[in-house]
Amino acid sequence: RYEQREDFAVVVQPFFRNTLLPLDSNGKPDLSFFAADCFHFSEKGYAEMAMALWNNMMEPVGEKQTYNNFTYGRSKLKCPSPEKPYLSTLRNSGFRISAPNSEKTEPSVPYWAVIVAAVAGVLVGSL
């Protein structure tokens, strides 16, 4: 839906797709990455996720890392380079390069259908 836009892009960042539970030196789950409820991340865990997300945004589409290795090292942060001083999108990664479609297209749902659905929803909700 946004592929033809020059000023907007949507890019899936798969850094958490194949992530495994972080382990400590004894092979047991490293609880330092989790809050007291053992479900939510701790500050350390959120920092690790933020670094993985940042790195994913720097990687070209098709070459994005789909896991996080929980090394908690700031040295693994990827930085923009003079050749690529931007976040990676489909277009600047070399995918789907085409001229934007300047033709006006009809919306898939007529505007009056949205109004009718909204009024019907209010009526049904008030019953």
PDB file of C-alpha atoms in Angstrom:
ATOM      1  CA  ARG A   1       0.000   0.000   0.000  1.00  0.00           C
ATOM      2  CA  TYR A   2       2.908   2.381   0.650  1.00  0.00           C
ATOM      3  CA  GLU A   3       5.377   1.060  -1.936  1.00  0.00           C
ATOM      4  CA  GLN A   4       4.732   3.909  -4.368  1.00  0.00           C
ATOM      5  CA  ARG A   5       5.128   6.651  -1.762  1.00  0.00           C
ATOM      6  CA  GLU A   6       8.232   8.812  -1.944  1.00  0.00           C
ATOM      7  CA  ASP A   7       7.817  10.192   1.582  1.00  0.00           C
ATOM      8  CA  PHE A   8       6.837   7.139   3.638  1.00  0.00           C
ATOM      9  CA  ALA A   9       7.941   3.514   4.022  1.00  0.00           C
ATOM     10  CA  VAL A  10       6.982   0.476   6.076  1.00  0.00           C
ATOM     11  CA  VAL A  11       9.732  -2.059   6.749  1.00  0.00           C
ATOM     12  CA  VAL A  12       9.372  -5.198   8.870  1.00  0.00           C
ATOM     13  CA  GLN A  13      12.208  -5.513  11.383  1.00  0.00           C
ATOM     14  CA  PRO A  14      12.582  -9.273  12.100  1.00  0.00           C
ATOM     15  CA  PHE A  15      15.210  -9.043  14.879  1.00  0.00           C
ATOM     16  CA  PHE A  16      13.005 -10.926  17.368  1.00  0.00           C
ATOM     17  CA  ARG A  17      11.739 -13.687  15.045  1.00  0.00           C
ATOM     18  CA  ASN A  18      14.265 -16.410  15.986  1.00  0.00           C
ATOM     19  CA  THR A  19      15.496 -15.118  19.331  1.00  0.00           C
ATOM     20  CA  LEU A  20      16.345 -17.679  21.981  1.00  0.00           C
ATOM     21  CA  LEU A  21      16.315 -17.327  25.747  1.00  0.00           C
ATOM     22  CA  PRO A  22      19.595 -15.758  26.936  1.00  0.00           C
ATOM     23  CA  LEU A  23      21.701 -18.170  28.982  1.00  0.00           C
ATOM     24  CA  ASP A  24      24.302 -17.507  31.658  1.00  0.00           C
ATOM     25  CA  SER A  25      27.715 -19.191  31.913  1.00  0.00           C
ATOM     26  CA  ASN A  26      26.118 -22.256  33.574  1.00  0.00           C
ATOM     27  CA  GLY A  27      23.676 -22.786  30.702  1.00  0.00           C
ATOM     28  CA  LYS A  28      20.698 -21.615  32.750  1.00  0.00           C
ATOM     29  CA  PRO A  29      18.399 -18.710  31.784  1.00  0.00           C
ATOM     30  CA  ASP A  30      20.111 -15.378  32.468  1.00  0.00           C
ATOM     31  CA  LEU A  31      17.562 -13.627  34.663  1.00  0.00           C
ATOM     32  CA  SER A  32      19.445 -10.327  34.529  1.00  0.00           C
ATOM     33  CA  PHE A  33      17.678  -9.657  31.201  1.00  0.00           C
ATOM     34  CA  PHE A  34      14.244  -9.969  32.841  1.00  0.00           C
ATOM     35  CA  ALA A  35      12.227  -8.021  35.401  1.00  0.00           C
ATOM     36  CA  ALA A  36      11.133  -9.527  38.730  1.00  0.00           C
ATOM     37  CA  ASP A  37       8.055 -11.105  37.085  1.00  0.00           C
ATOM     38  CA  CYS A  38      10.403 -13.082  34.753  1.00  0.00           C
ATOM     39  CA  PHE A  39       8.156 -12.132  31.830  1.00  0.00           C
ATOM     40  CA  HIS A  40       9.009  -8.534  30.969  1.00  0.00           C
ATOM     41  CA  PHE A  41      12.483  -7.329  30.101  1.00  0.00           C
ATOM     42  CA  SER A  42      14.664  -5.505  32.618  1.00  0.00           C
ATOM     43  CA  GLU A  43      16.527  -2.316  31.729  1.00  0.00           C
ATOM     44  CA  LYS A  44      19.349  -4.512  30.452  1.00  0.00           C
ATOM     45  CA  GLY A  45      16.926  -6.577  28.353  1.00  0.00           C
ATOM     46  CA  TYR A  46      15.268  -3.479  26.862  1.00  0.00           C
ATOM     47  CA  ALA A  47      18.693  -2.056  26.019  1.00  0.00           C
ATOM     48  CA  GLU A  48      19.539  -5.288  24.200  1.00  0.00           C
ATOM     49  CA  MET A  49      16.258  -5.177  22.260  1.00  0.00           C
ATOM     50  CA  ALA A  50      16.798  -1.498  21.363  1.00  0.00           C
ATOM     51  CA  MET A  51      20.271  -2.284  19.999  1.00  0.00           C
ATOM     52  CA  ALA A  52      18.892  -5.190  17.954  1.00  0.00           C
ATOM     53  CA  LEU A  53      16.106  -3.000  16.542  1.00  0.00           C
ATOM     54  CA  TRP A  54      18.561  -0.216  15.666  1.00  0.00           C
ATOM     55  CA  ASN A  55      20.877  -2.674  13.906  1.00  0.00           C
ATOM     56  CA  ASN A  56      17.918  -4.118  11.990  1.00  0.00           C
ATOM     57  CA  MET A  57      16.992  -0.647  10.745  1.00  0.00           C
ATOM     58  CA  MET A  58      20.545  -0.155   9.440  1.00  0.00           C
ATOM     59  CA  GLU A  59      20.625  -3.508   7.600  1.00  0.00           C
ATOM     60  CA  PRO A  60      19.359  -3.676   3.996  1.00  0.00           C
ATOM     61  CA  VAL A  61      16.077  -5.452   3.316  1.00  0.00           C
ATOM     62  CA  GLY A  62      16.801  -9.112   2.598  1.00  0.00           C
ATOM     63  CA  GLU A  63      19.889  -9.100   4.833  1.00  0.00           C
ATOM     64  CA  LYS A  64      18.279  -8.325   8.193  1.00  0.00           C
ATOM     65  CA  GLN A  65      19.265 -10.374  11.229  1.00  0.00           C
ATOM     66  CA  THR A  66      16.320 -12.427  12.542  1.00  0.00           C
ATOM     67  CA  TYR A  67      17.719 -13.222  15.977  1.00  0.00           C
ATOM     68  CA  ASN A  68      19.295 -11.536  18.973  1.00  0.00           C
ATOM     69  CA  ASN A  69      22.311 -13.135  20.635  1.00  0.00           C
ATOM     70  CA  PHE A  70      22.069 -11.165  23.929  1.00  0.00           C
ATOM     71  CA  THR A  71      25.749 -10.284  24.214  1.00  0.00           C
ATOM     72  CA  TYR A  72      24.949  -6.901  25.801  1.00  0.00           C
ATOM     73  CA  GLY A  73      27.854  -5.203  24.079  1.00  0.00           C
ATOM     74  CA  ARG A  74      27.558  -1.661  22.802  1.00  0.00           C
ATOM     75  CA  SER A  75      30.371  -2.344  20.341  1.00  0.00           C
ATOM     76  CA  LYS A  76      27.977  -4.372  18.185  1.00  0.00           C
ATOM     77  CA  LEU A  77      25.906  -1.283  17.287  1.00  0.00           C
ATOM     78  CA  LYS A  78      25.864  -0.582  13.554  1.00  0.00           C
ATOM     79  CA  CYS A  79      26.284   3.025  12.495  1.00  0.00           C
ATOM     80  CA  PRO A  80      25.245   4.833   9.334  1.00  0.00           C
ATOM     81  CA  SER A  81      28.077   5.138   6.835  1.00  0.00           C
ATOM     82  CA  PRO A  82      28.818   7.939   4.363  1.00  0.00           C
ATOM     83  CA  GLU A  83      27.613   5.588   1.597  1.00  0.00           C
ATOM     84  CA  LYS A  84      24.349   4.774   3.444  1.00  0.00           C
ATOM     85  CA  PRO A  85      23.521   7.597   5.870  1.00  0.00           C
ATOM     86  CA  TYR A  86      19.875   6.481   6.198  1.00  0.00           C
ATOM     87  CA  LEU A  87      17.569   3.738   7.471  1.00  0.00           C
ATOM     88  CA  SER A  88      17.170   0.836   5.040  1.00  0.00           C
ATOM     89  CA  THR A  89      13.913   0.514   3.083  1.00  0.00           C
ATOM     90  CA  LEU A  90      12.777  -1.624   0.144  1.00  0.00           C
ATOM     91  CA  ARG A  91      13.629   1.127  -2.313  1.00  0.00           C
ATOM     92  CA  ASN A  92      17.109   2.052  -1.068  1.00  0.00           C
ATOM     93  CA  SER A  93      17.945  -1.646  -0.571  1.00  0.00           C
ATOM     94  CA  GLY A  94      17.474  -2.189  -4.309  1.00  0.00           C
ATOM     95  CA  PHE A  95      14.091  -3.927  -4.187  1.00  0.00           C
ATOM     96  CA  ARG A  96      11.071  -2.942  -6.248  1.00  0.00           C
ATOM     97  CA  ILE A  97      12.656   0.062  -7.877  1.00  0.00           C
ATOM     98  CA  SER A  98      10.026   1.587 -10.073  1.00  0.00           C
ATOM     99  CA  ALA A  99       8.633   4.949 -10.977  1.00  0.00           C
ATOM    100  CA  PRO A 100       5.862   6.029  -8.643  1.00  0.00           C
ATOM    101  CA  ASN A 101       2.378   5.557 -10.049  1.00  0.00           C
ATOM    102  CA  SER A 102       0.948   9.037 -10.478  1.00  0.00           C
ATOM    103  CA  GLU A 103      -2.448   7.821 -11.685  1.00  0.00           C
ATOM    104  CA  LYS A 104      -5.374   8.457  -9.377  1.00  0.00           C
ATOM    105  CA  THR A 105      -7.004   5.219  -8.327  1.00  0.00           C
ATOM    106  CA  GLU A 106     -10.489   4.691  -6.994  1.00  0.00           C
ATOM    107  CA  PRO A 107     -10.651   3.728  -3.325  1.00  0.00           C
ATOM    108  CA  SER A 108     -11.654   0.107  -2.775  1.00  0.00           C
ATOM    109  CA  VAL A 109     -14.543   1.181  -0.493  1.00  0.00           C
ATOM    110  CA  PRO A 110     -16.844   4.053  -1.511  1.00  0.00           C
ATOM    111  CA  TYR A 111     -16.906   6.947   0.946  1.00  0.00           C
ATOM    112  CA  TRP A 112     -20.666   6.609   1.521  1.00  0.00           C
ATOM    113  CA  ALA A 113     -20.209   2.992   2.713  1.00  0.00           C
ATOM    114  CA  VAL A 114     -17.975   4.190   5.534  1.00  0.00           C
ATOM    115  CA  ILE A 115     -20.607   6.707   6.650  1.00  0.00           C
ATOM    116  CA  VAL A 116     -23.405   4.095   6.503  1.00  0.00           C
ATOM    117  CA  ALA A 117     -21.275   1.611   8.504  1.00  0.00           C
ATOM    118  CA  ALA A 118     -20.463   4.240  11.140  1.00  0.00           C
ATOM    119  CA  VAL A 119     -24.127   5.244  11.583  1.00  0.00           C
ATOM    120  CA  ALA A 120     -25.179   1.575  11.729  1.00  0.00           C
ATOM    121  CA  GLY A 121     -22.507   0.899  14.329  1.00  0.00           C
ATOM    122  CA  VAL A 122     -23.709   3.759  16.510  1.00  0.00           C
ATOM    123  CA  LEU A 123     -27.317   2.558  16.230  1.00  0.00           C
ATOM    124  CA  VAL A 124     -26.457  -1.045  17.058  1.00  0.00           C
ATOM    125  CA  GLY A 125     -24.220   0.065  19.909  1.00  0.00           C
ATOM    126  CA  SER A 126     -26.911   2.242  21.448  1.00  0.00           C
ATOM    127  CA  LEU A 127     -29.468  -0.613  21.336  1.00  0.00           C
TER     128      LEU A 127
END
